[in-house]
PDB file of C-alpha atoms in Angstrom:
ATOM      1  CA  MET A   1      -5.221 -12.806 -12.470  1.00 76.00           C
ATOM      2  CA  ASN A   2      -5.733 -10.108  -9.873  1.00 90.00           C
ATOM      3  CA  PRO A   3      -2.266  -8.557  -9.328  1.00 94.00           C
ATOM      4  CA  LEU A   4      -2.980  -8.121  -5.606  1.00 95.00           C
ATOM      5  CA  LYS A   5      -2.707 -11.911  -5.322  1.00 94.00           C
ATOM      6  CA  LEU A   6       0.972 -11.782  -6.292  1.00 96.00           C
ATOM      7  CA  THR A   7       3.710 -12.296  -3.731  1.00 95.00           C
ATOM      8  CA  ALA A   8       5.494  -9.352  -2.131  1.00 95.00           C
ATOM      9  CA  ALA A   9       8.580 -10.024  -4.281  1.00 95.00           C
ATOM     10  CA  GLU A  10       6.454 -10.123  -7.429  1.00 96.00           C
ATOM     11  CA  TRP A  11       4.922  -6.778  -6.417  1.00 96.00           C
ATOM     12  CA  ARG A  12       8.426  -5.351  -6.116  1.00 96.00           C
ATOM     13  CA  ILE A  13       9.455  -6.636  -9.547  1.00 96.00           C
ATOM     14  CA  LEU A  14       6.493  -5.050 -11.318  1.00 96.00           C
ATOM     15  CA  ARG A  15       6.790  -1.774  -9.428  1.00 95.00           C
ATOM     16  CA  TYR A  16      10.520  -1.644 -10.165  1.00 94.00           C
ATOM     17  CA  LEU A  17       9.968  -2.288 -13.859  1.00 94.00           C
ATOM     18  CA  ALA A  18       7.201   0.330 -13.962  1.00 93.00           C
ATOM     19  CA  ALA A  19       9.461   2.866 -12.257  1.00 92.00           C
ATOM     20  CA  HIS A  20      11.996   2.245 -15.054  1.00 91.00           C
ATOM     21  CA  SER A  21       9.360   1.746 -17.733  1.00 85.00           C
ATOM     22  CA  THR A  22      11.398   3.053 -20.675  1.00 83.00           C
ATOM     23  CA  THR A  23      14.245   0.649 -20.006  1.00 80.00           C
ATOM     24  CA  ALA A  24      11.874  -2.163 -19.055  1.00 75.00           C
ATOM     25  CA  THR A  25       9.955  -1.790 -22.315  1.00 75.00           C
ATOM     26  CA  ARG A  26      12.768  -1.195 -24.797  1.00 79.00           C
ATOM     27  CA  VAL A  27      16.048  -2.586 -23.423  1.00 84.00           C
ATOM     28  CA  GLY A  28      14.962  -4.892 -20.622  1.00 91.00           C
ATOM     29  CA  PHE A  29      16.684  -6.032 -17.447  1.00 93.00           C
ATOM     30  CA  ARG A  30      18.820  -9.037 -16.623  1.00 93.00           C
ATOM     31  CA  ILE A  31      17.155 -11.382 -14.147  1.00 93.00           C
ATOM     32  CA  ARG A  32      20.273 -11.123 -11.986  1.00 93.00           C
ATOM     33  CA  ASP A  33      19.804  -7.352 -11.743  1.00 92.00           C
ATOM     34  CA  LEU A  34      16.105  -7.689 -10.895  1.00 93.00           C
ATOM     35  CA  ARG A  35      16.916 -10.182  -8.162  1.00 92.00           C
ATOM     36  CA  GLU A  36      19.540  -7.910  -6.642  1.00 93.00           C
ATOM     37  CA  ARG A  37      17.313  -4.820  -6.718  1.00 93.00           C
ATOM     38  CA  THR A  38      14.017  -6.381  -5.599  1.00 94.00           C
ATOM     39  CA  GLY A  39      14.955  -9.393  -3.489  1.00 93.00           C
ATOM     40  CA  ALA A  40      13.062 -11.701  -5.851  1.00 93.00           C
ATOM     41  CA  ASN A  41      14.187 -15.132  -6.990  1.00 94.00           C
ATOM     42  CA  ARG A  42      13.992 -17.027 -10.284  1.00 93.00           C
ATOM     43  CA  ALA A  43      10.614 -18.531  -9.413  1.00 95.00           C
ATOM     44  CA  ASP A  44       9.103 -15.056  -8.893  1.00 96.00           C
ATOM     45  CA  VAL A  45      10.292 -13.947 -12.331  1.00 96.00           C
ATOM     46  CA  VAL A  46       9.044 -17.126 -14.006  1.00 96.00           C
ATOM     47  CA  ALA A  47       5.644 -16.786 -12.306  1.00 96.00           C
ATOM     48  CA  LEU A  48       5.233 -13.260 -13.664  1.00 97.00           C
ATOM     49  CA  ALA A  49       6.102 -14.505 -17.149  1.00 96.00           C
ATOM     50  CA  GLU A  50       3.498 -17.258 -16.836  1.00 96.00           C
ATOM     51  CA  SER A  51       0.924 -14.582 -15.909  1.00 96.00           C
ATOM     52  CA  HIS A  52       1.965 -12.569 -19.013  1.00 96.00           C
ATOM     53  CA  TYR A  53       3.049  -9.557 -16.951  1.00 97.00           C
ATOM     54  CA  ILE A  54       6.583  -9.787 -18.305  1.00 95.00           C
ATOM     55  CA  THR A  55       8.199 -11.321 -21.346  1.00 94.00           C
ATOM     56  CA  GLY A  56      11.729 -12.299 -22.307  1.00 95.00           C
ATOM     57  CA  ARG A  57      13.911 -11.425 -25.277  1.00 94.00           C
ATOM     58  CA  LEU A  58      17.565 -12.049 -26.003  1.00 94.00           C
ATOM     59  CA  HIS A  59      19.781  -8.995 -26.019  1.00 89.00           C
ATOM     60  CA  THR A  60      19.898  -7.327 -29.483  1.00 85.00           C
ATOM     61  CA  GLU A  61      17.115  -9.628 -30.732  1.00 86.00           C
ATOM     62  CA  GLN A  62      13.376  -8.942 -30.967  1.00 83.00           C
ATOM     63  CA  GLN A  63      11.768 -12.370 -30.983  1.00 87.00           C
ATOM     64  CA  PRO A  64      10.329 -13.633 -27.679  1.00 90.00           C
ATOM     65  CA  TYR A  65      12.484 -15.950 -25.604  1.00 92.00           C
ATOM     66  CA  PRO A  66      10.984 -18.256 -22.955  1.00 94.00           C
ATOM     67  CA  VAL A  67      11.410 -17.217 -19.324  1.00 95.00           C
ATOM     68  CA  LEU A  68      11.822 -20.542 -17.531  1.00 93.00           C
ATOM     69  CA  MET A  69      13.794 -21.873 -14.599  1.00 92.00           C
ATOM     70  CA  GLN A  70      16.105 -23.514 -17.161  1.00 92.00           C
ATOM     71  CA  THR A  71      16.699 -20.265 -19.083  1.00 91.00           C
ATOM     72  CA  ALA A  72      16.827 -17.804 -16.183  1.00 88.00           C
ATOM     73  CA  ASP A  73      20.616 -17.750 -16.016  1.00 87.00           C
ATOM     74  CA  ASN A  74      21.124 -16.969 -19.697  1.00 92.00           C
ATOM     75  CA  PRO A  75      23.268 -13.789 -19.595  1.00 91.00           C
ATOM     76  CA  ARG A  76      21.662 -12.535 -22.823  1.00 93.00           C
ATOM     77  CA  LEU A  77      18.090 -12.848 -21.517  1.00 95.00           C
ATOM     78  CA  ARG A  78      16.390  -9.531 -20.864  1.00 94.00           C
ATOM     79  CA  ILE A  79      13.093  -9.077 -19.050  1.00 94.00           C
ATOM     80  CA  HIS A  80      10.557  -6.676 -20.553  1.00 93.00           C
ATOM     81  CA  LEU A  81       7.313  -5.314 -19.092  1.00 93.00           C
ATOM     82  CA  THR A  82       4.200  -6.200 -21.124  1.00 94.00           C
ATOM     83  CA  PRO A  83       1.111  -3.974 -21.506  1.00 94.00           C
ATOM     84  CA  ALA A  84      -0.673  -6.236 -19.000  1.00 96.00           C
ATOM     85  CA  GLY A  85       2.288  -5.800 -16.667  1.00 95.00           C
ATOM     86  CA  LYS A  86       2.037  -2.021 -16.929  1.00 94.00           C
ATOM     87  CA  THR A  87      -1.655  -2.158 -16.010  1.00 95.00           C
ATOM     88  CA  ALA A  88      -0.931  -4.465 -13.075  1.00 96.00           C
ATOM     89  CA  ALA A  89       1.926  -2.254 -11.874  1.00 95.00           C
ATOM     90  CA  THR A  90      -0.364   0.786 -11.855  1.00 94.00           C
ATOM     91  CA  ALA A  91      -2.862  -1.062  -9.656  1.00 94.00           C
ATOM     92  CA  LEU A  92      -0.078  -2.262  -7.373  1.00 96.00           C
ATOM     93  CA  GLN A  93       1.377   1.226  -7.042  1.00 95.00           C
ATOM     94  CA  ALA A  94      -1.955   2.530  -5.709  1.00 95.00           C
ATOM     95  CA  ALA A  95      -2.247  -0.414  -3.309  1.00 97.00           C
ATOM     96  CA  HIS A  96       1.363  -0.080  -2.166  1.00 97.00           C
ATOM     97  CA  LEU A  97       0.924   3.648  -1.507  1.00 97.00           C
ATOM     98  CA  ALA A  98      -2.073   2.921   0.725  1.00 98.00           C
ATOM     99  CA  LEU A  99      -0.203   0.213   2.661  1.00 98.00           C
ATOM    100  CA  CYS A 100       2.875   2.407   3.141  1.00 97.00           C
ATOM    101  CA  HIS A 101       0.705   5.278   4.393  1.00 97.00           C
ATOM    102  CA  LEU A 102      -0.955   3.035   6.986  1.00 97.00           C
ATOM    103  CA  ARG A 103       2.464   1.704   8.005  1.00 96.00           C
ATOM    104  CA  ALA A 104       3.722   5.255   8.550  1.00 94.00           C
ATOM    105  CA  ARG A 105       0.629   6.717  10.220  1.00 94.00           C
ATOM    106  CA  GLY A 106      -0.959   3.744  11.945  1.00 95.00           C
ATOM    107  CA  PRO A 107      -4.683   2.875  11.753  1.00 97.00           C
ATOM    108  CA  LEU A 108      -6.728   5.514   9.935  1.00 98.00           C
ATOM    109  CA  PRO A 109     -10.361   6.182   9.078  1.00 98.00           C
ATOM    110  CA  MET A 110     -11.089   5.265   5.488  1.00 98.00           C
ATOM    111  CA  ALA A 111     -11.885   8.889   4.610  1.00 97.00           C
ATOM    112  CA  ALA A 112      -8.510  10.043   5.931  1.00 97.00           C
ATOM    113  CA  LEU A 113      -6.590   7.437   3.909  1.00 97.00           C
ATOM    114  CA  GLN A 114      -8.487   8.344   0.758  1.00 97.00           C
ATOM    115  CA  ARG A 115      -7.918  12.054   1.333  1.00 96.00           C
ATOM    116  CA  ASP A 116      -4.178  11.582   1.866  1.00 95.00           C
ATOM    117  CA  THR A 117      -3.451   9.053  -0.884  1.00 96.00           C
ATOM    118  CA  GLY A 118      -6.361   9.107  -3.330  1.00 96.00           C
ATOM    119  CA  THR A 119      -7.029   5.412  -2.708  1.00 96.00           C
ATOM    120  CA  SER A 120     -10.228   4.276  -4.426  1.00 96.00           C
ATOM    121  CA  ASP A 121     -13.052   2.352  -2.765  1.00 97.00           C
ATOM    122  CA  ASP A 122     -12.233  -0.631  -4.980  1.00 96.00           C
ATOM    123  CA  THR A 123      -8.583  -0.674  -3.897  1.00 96.00           C
ATOM    124  CA  VAL A 124      -9.628  -0.613  -0.230  1.00 98.00           C
ATOM    125  CA  THR A 125     -12.059  -3.474  -0.871  1.00 97.00           C
ATOM    126  CA  GLN A 126      -9.398  -5.514  -2.672  1.00 96.00           C
ATOM    127  CA  LEU A 127      -6.797  -4.920   0.035  1.00 98.00           C
ATOM    128  CA  GLU A 128      -9.248  -6.106   2.680  1.00 98.00           C
ATOM    129  CA  ARG A 129     -10.333  -9.096   0.586  1.00 97.00           C
ATOM    130  CA  HIS A 130      -6.746 -10.292   0.164  1.00 97.00           C
ATOM    131  CA  GLY A 131      -5.823  -9.822   3.826  1.00 97.00           C
ATOM    132  CA  HIS A 132      -3.605  -6.736   3.609  1.00 98.00           C
ATOM    133  CA  ILE A 133      -5.833  -4.563   5.792  1.00 98.00           C
ATOM    134  CA  ALA A 134      -8.605  -5.097   8.327  1.00 98.00           C
ATOM    135  CA  ILE A 135     -11.731  -2.937   8.329  1.00 98.00           C
ATOM    136  CA  THR A 136     -13.385  -2.133  11.663  1.00 98.00           C
ATOM    137  CA  PRO A 137     -16.966  -0.919  11.148  1.00 98.00           C
ATOM    138  CA  GLY A 138     -17.985   2.177  13.069  1.00 97.00           C
ATOM    139  CA  GLU A 139     -17.322   5.892  13.194  1.00 98.00           C
ATOM    140  CA  TYR A 140     -13.752   7.125  13.418  1.00 98.00           C
ATOM    141  CA  LEU A 141     -12.031  10.460  12.846  1.00 98.00           C
ATOM    142  CA  SER A 142      -8.396  11.530  12.799  1.00 97.00           C
ATOM    143  CA  TRP A 143      -6.306  14.653  12.397  1.00 95.00           C
ATOM    144  CA  GLN A 144      -2.740  15.744  12.878  1.00 91.00           C
ATOM    145  CA  THR A 145      -1.501  17.818  15.806  1.00 87.00           C
ATOM    146  CA  GLY A 146       2.152  18.775  16.103  1.00 86.00           C
ATOM    147  CA  GLY A 147       3.105  16.416  13.292  1.00 85.00           C
ATOM    148  CA  PHE A 148       1.426  13.403  14.937  1.00 90.00           C
ATOM    149  CA  THR A 149      -1.774  11.680  13.812  1.00 93.00           C
ATOM    150  CA  PHE A 150      -4.362  11.190  16.555  1.00 95.00           C
ATOM    151  CA  LEU A 151      -7.249   8.753  16.171  1.00 97.00           C
ATOM    152  CA  TYR A 152     -10.683   9.414  17.667  1.00 97.00           C
ATOM    153  CA  GLY A 153     -13.683   7.114  17.992  1.00 96.00           C
ATOM    154  CA  PRO A 154     -16.012   5.512  18.186  1.00 96.00           C
ATOM    155  CA  PRO A 155     -17.940   8.443  19.695  1.00 97.00           C
ATOM    156  CA  SER A 156     -19.774   8.151  22.984  1.00 96.00           C
ATOM    157  CA  ALA A 157     -22.367  10.204  24.839  1.00 96.00           C
ATOM    158  CA  ALA A 158     -21.717  12.619  27.680  1.00 95.00           C
ATOM    159  CA  GLY A 159     -23.062  11.334  30.986  1.00 91.00           C
ATOM    160  CA  PRO A 160     -25.688  12.909  33.269  1.00 89.00           C
ATOM    161  CA  ALA A 161     -23.002  14.766  35.193  1.00 82.00           C
ATOM    162  CA  GLY A 162     -21.499  16.160  32.006  1.00 75.00           C
ATOM    163  CA  CYS A 163     -17.825  15.833  31.202  1.00 88.00           C
ATOM    164  CA  ASP A 164     -14.621  17.788  30.786  1.00 91.00           C
ATOM    165  CA  PRO A 165     -14.737  20.736  28.384  1.00 95.00           C
ATOM    166  CA  CYS A 166     -13.883  20.335  24.723  1.00 96.00           C
ATOM    167  CA  TRP A 167     -10.230  21.051  24.005  1.00 95.00           C
ATOM    168  CA  ARG A 168     -11.107  23.320  21.084  1.00 96.00           C
ATOM    169  CA  CYS A 169     -14.122  25.387  22.151  1.00 97.00           C
ATOM    170  CA  ASN A 170     -13.729  24.942  25.932  1.00 97.00           C
ATOM    171  CA  THR A 171     -17.443  24.154  26.253  1.00 95.00           C
ATOM    172  CA  SER A 172     -18.640  21.251  28.391  1.00 94.00           C
ATOM    173  CA  PRO A 173     -20.928  18.981  26.315  1.00 94.00           C
ATOM    174  CA  SER A 174     -24.384  18.527  27.802  1.00 92.00           C
ATOM    175  CA  HIS A 175     -25.901  15.224  28.889  1.00 93.00           C
ATOM    176  CA  GLY A 176     -26.292  12.878  25.882  1.00 95.00           C
ATOM    177  CA  ALA A 177     -24.188  14.979  23.522  1.00 95.00           C
ATOM    178  CA  ARG A 178     -21.785  13.110  21.232  1.00 96.00           C
ATOM    179  CA  ILE A 179     -18.162  13.340  22.318  1.00 97.00           C
ATOM    180  CA  TRP A 180     -14.916  12.067  20.826  1.00 97.00           C
ATOM    181  CA  ARG A 181     -11.824  10.884  22.700  1.00 96.00           C
ATOM    182  CA  ASN A 182      -8.419   9.600  21.621  1.00 93.00           C
ATOM    183  CA  THR A 183      -6.295   7.024  23.434  1.00 87.00           C
ATOM    184  CA  TYR A 184      -4.793   9.811  25.561  1.00 90.00           C
ATOM    185  CA  GLY A 185      -8.191  10.923  26.812  1.00 89.00           C
ATOM    186  CA  ASP A 186      -8.314  14.211  24.890  1.00 93.00           C
ATOM    187  CA  LEU A 187     -11.967  15.168  24.488  1.00 96.00           C
ATOM    188  CA  TYR A 188     -13.725  17.055  21.696  1.00 97.00           C
ATOM    189  CA  CYS A 189     -17.378  17.845  21.157  1.00 97.00           C
ATOM    190  CA  ASP A 190     -18.912  16.529  17.949  1.00 97.00           C
ATOM    191  CA  PRO A 191     -18.860  19.829  15.987  1.00 97.00           C
ATOM    192  CA  CYS A 192     -15.224  20.522  16.881  1.00 97.00           C
ATOM    193  CA  ALA A 193     -14.119  16.974  16.125  1.00 97.00           C
ATOM    194  CA  ARG A 194     -15.712  17.105  12.674  1.00 97.00           C
ATOM    195  CA  HIS A 195     -14.209  20.540  12.086  1.00 97.00           C
ATOM    196  CA  ASN A 196     -10.717  19.323  12.975  1.00 96.00           C
ATOM    197  CA  ALA A 197     -11.012  16.168  10.867  1.00 96.00           C
ATOM    198  CA  GLY A 198     -12.521  17.984   7.909  1.00 96.00           C
ATOM    199  CA  GLU A 199     -14.592  14.959   6.887  1.00 94.00           C
ATOM    200  CA  ALA A 200     -17.407  12.696   8.014  1.00 96.00           C
ATOM    201  CA  PRO A 201     -16.661   9.696  10.254  1.00 98.00           C
ATOM    202  CA  THR A 202     -15.867   6.427   8.470  1.00 98.00           C
ATOM    203  CA  ALA A 203     -14.758   2.866   9.259  1.00 98.00           C
ATOM    204  CA  LEU A 204     -11.249   2.210  10.577  1.00 98.00           C
ATOM    205  CA  LEU A 205      -8.536   0.666   8.375  1.00 98.00           C
ATOM    206  CA  THR A 206      -5.701  -1.227  10.056  1.00 98.00           C
ATOM    207  CA  LEU A 207      -2.636  -2.790   8.454  1.00 98.00           C
ATOM    208  CA  THR A 208      -2.384  -6.559   8.978  1.00 98.00           C
ATOM    209  CA  SER A 209       0.883  -8.449   9.408  1.00 97.00           C
ATOM    210  CA  LEU A 210       0.624  -9.472   5.750  1.00 97.00           C
ATOM    211  CA  GLY A 211       0.042  -5.885   4.675  1.00 97.00           C
ATOM    212  CA  ARG A 212       2.998  -4.734   6.749  1.00 96.00           C
ATOM    213  CA  ARG A 213       5.252  -7.223   4.972  1.00 94.00           C
ATOM    214  CA  TYR A 214       4.089  -5.946   1.578  1.00 96.00           C
ATOM    215  CA  ALA A 215       4.663  -2.338   2.667  1.00 95.00           C
ATOM    216  CA  GLU A 216       8.252  -2.955   3.753  1.00 87.00           C
ATOM    217  CA  HIS A 217      10.949  -1.237   1.726  1.00 77.00           C
ATOM    218  CA  TYR A 218      13.471  -3.650   0.255  1.00 74.00           C
ATOM    219  CA  SER A 219      17.141  -2.735   0.354  1.00 65.00           C
ATOM    220  CA  PRO A 220      19.805  -4.854  -1.354  1.00 66.00           C
ATOM    221  CA  GLY A 221      21.196  -7.265   1.194  1.00 55.00           C
ATOM    222  CA  SER A 222      17.959  -7.473   3.224  1.00 53.00           C
ATOM    223  CA  GLN A 223      15.596 -10.392   3.344  1.00 48.00           C
ATOM    224  CA  SER A 224      12.861 -10.562   0.684  1.00 39.00           C
TER     225      SER A 224
END
């Protein structure tokens, strides 16, 4: 099963267990503790066990113990991360990092997201396929100014009468020259825009409502 198909709560369980991998592998966690720290419920834990991402053992014993709705409240039951769960958690960590970055910065060109987070092409494809992000074809650039990220694109062409001068080089682009604007109307010529961005234009990635829900940070007492 592709781990990106898991629910947001199931993502949180695997990422939590991976973040405490030594304990999750050797000692294990009570289901009650996992629920409190991730906002998951019994069904989420059981589903992960059915997918072989986690396994159960009784405290102080080594033999496997079934993780079922009927056994979930056993105070001796401990949840352990399996090798498959570790692999899934690694994939989810990369996906979660990308979603959190888009949540913090807003829509970004694909090149900018990959530069900032190291997100692979495959992760971007999977996130789009499962509805976490939307991809807008075209040419987009972005860079930070004064701690804020500004998005530019798609580019247009300067008209016959020319246009305002570029904010960087103070040169007015000639008729037909490629120009870049942001939502505030700031204008840059093509060479200066590429220089500021430090990369070639790429498609735009936008967080969907589903992706935003998966990127939310869970705090004990909040809704899952």
